Amino acid sequence: MKTKLWLLAGAAVAMALANGCKPKGAQSALSGDAASKVYVAPGQHDEFYNIISGGFNGQMSVVGLPSGRVFKILPVFSVHPENGWGFSEETKPMLNTSHGFVPWDDLHHIAISTTNAEHDARWAFGNANNTPRIARVDLTTFKTVEIIEIPNSGGNHSSPFITENTEYVVAGTRFSVPTGDDNQRDVPIETYKENFRGTISFISVDKEHGDMDIAFQLEAPPFNFDLARAGKKKSHGWFFFSTYNTEMAHTLLEVNASQKDKDFIMAVNWKKAEEYIKQGKGKKVKAKYAHNKWNEETHMATSVIKDEVLSLDPRELKDIIYFIPCPKSPHGTDTDPSGEYIVGSGKLAAIIPVFSFTKMLKAIENQDFEGSVDGMPVLRYESVLHGEVEKPGLGPLHTEFDGKGNAYTSFFVSSEVVKWNIETLQVLDRVPTYYSVGHLMIPGGPTGKPHGKYLVAYNKITKDRYLPTGPELAHSAQLYDISGDKMQLLLDFPTIGEPHYAEAFPATLIKDKQVKFYPLEKNNHPRALKGINDARVVREGNKVHVYMTTIRSNFRPDNIEGIRVGDEVYFHVTNLEQDWDVPHGFAVKGANTAELLIMPGETSTLKWIPDRVGVFPFYCTDFCSALHQEMQGYIRVSPAGSNVPLKYSTGVAE
Ligand code: K7E
Ligand code: CUA
């Protein structure tokens, strides 16, 4: 019976194809040339790098487009046993916070650095939602090189969005929280409206080196800040934040935060804020946060706890903040490539409002207000509105742009991507997603120069798309060709973790700038070795420092005796190789950490506390040569207080 049905269905599809109409439904929707459009032949490279947030895995993944091939999992707010990130002594400080070591977070959004509103792809920024932080990844090493904690924040979701020259990365708090000293923070939750603040942070980024610093914080009303986009080109100098819960509820938000017809997009004039700071109008307030930096020359991170930030109060400092009414709990707020249009996506709205920056300025000039919040003006909706997209779909979340005058909005509830014209607001095309799309992405989509060739939908639900893997299924991305009038589904590929936002940029921007190895002569790690002759073991009380080298295919020293139970043993391993693609690994039995994976020219340290007497093997974990399996050694551990002398073999004639 079943077979018969399938045969019938097959015949129907074949007929539909023969008749030239597009088949509908989850299993089909593919036309014949899709495979060739995503095929990247062996040895060939993808056209785009796609950096995808991992959501609850705290990582980013690096994927090629159009193939969907995964190149790398990048630990950011996570430990990563694969390369010892968060386990080696050098990397632990990267995950330090004012709460101590926090080895996990929830990373939702990626921002690729820009100059003049175009990708320069020097850095990728990512946000930590749970314990608010922003990370910066260097795209010549694909390594997290800086993490700054955001104080006065709870749920750093509206982050990390950047201005057109990467002057600032912003961090808007999802949860408003009471701020200030201990007395001011220990308040009844029902005093939410009086005592809670919605802090927005502007983090400056050094033009040359990318180093971040909290430039200032704005004390906004206690709304929930969801997402944001900077103005660009004509709207450069402004930032737009979507808000929900302008009802200022603190319980049962599902109902209580959906009372009002409209919430707000909060427009922030950050150039104005800069003027106030120049005039000395900001005030320093106490705030405890960690600032962690990686140093490529010492191959180690340092963590500094800072204790104050500059705060601006927009209730007193006029003209920084204006509110644009936006229907029904907006999620995404996105600015088009010209910087003129601001798209609000009300999760519960039946239309998509598109606002005009020019009209916004005019409304401000004419004081065309319909109210105020704490003295900050609310602009009249009709005065700022460019127009509404009618009947676009259900549950609009996010919008990207193709640079050809079109916008593409994701619809979570109706599981589709809808293409519409920014000027005319006409819906031009719609395609289903499988299933329940969250973010979507066009390479360069948030910049002034999109590459409108592909669109990727990052979906929340996978159901039947892949071979099942128990209760937890892979999340999913889908690649569409958007070069023509109609969108065409090309490819499904599974993602790592839960993808939220992602960005993509032409591979040519960075592929020839990759660091291949670290020059040994520039290795300033205090325990680095410059050659195998320096290999040695030094005891300092109950601490034992093993200065070790790796080179194909040996460790020096490879036999060590005179270690005692209760010692703290530090293996400082320098990889002497000076060539691309020759890492060595180091692992020792019973270590309560992970392995080390040491890049050529780098020094890493593994801490080991032997808990019993015996002889323990260690070995290289990365298949580095034909004699990789010979790359091993032994360390002898004697009882506490034993007088077995310290002894080690380096293979160097004495
Ligand atoms: Cu829409 Cu956290 Cu950007 Cu996910 S958020 S989808
Ligand atoms: Cu070194 Cu395997």
Coordinates of C-alpha atoms and ligand atoms in Angstrom, one line a residue, residues 550-555 575 577 582-586 619-625 627-632, ligand 2:
T550 CA 58.5 19.2 20.5
I551 CA 59.8 18.7 17.0
R552 CA 59.1 15.8 14.6
S553 CA 59.1 13.4 16.3
N554 CA 60.2 13.7 19.9
F555 CA 59.7 15.3 23.2
N575 CA 56.7 23.6 19.6
E577 CA 58.5 23.7 14.3
V582 CA 52.7 21.2 12.1
P583 CA 51.1 21.4 15.5
H584 CA 52.1 18.9 18.1
G585 CA 49.8 17.7 20.9
F586 CA 50.6 16.9 24.5
Y619 CA 52.3 11.3 24.1
C620 CA 51.7 13.5 21.1
T621 CA 48.0 13.6 20.1
D622 CA 48.3 15.1 16.6
F623 CA 49.5 12.8 13.8
C624 CA 52.5 14.8 12.9
S625 CA 54.8 12.5 11.0
L627 CA 56.9 8.5 13.5
H628 CA 54.2 10.3 15.3
Q629 CA 53.4 7.1 17.3
E630 CA 56.9 7.1 18.6
M631 CA 56.5 10.6 19.9
Q632 CA 56.0 9.7 23.6
Ligands
CUA2 CU1 54.0 15.3 17.3 CU2 52.5 13.6 16.7

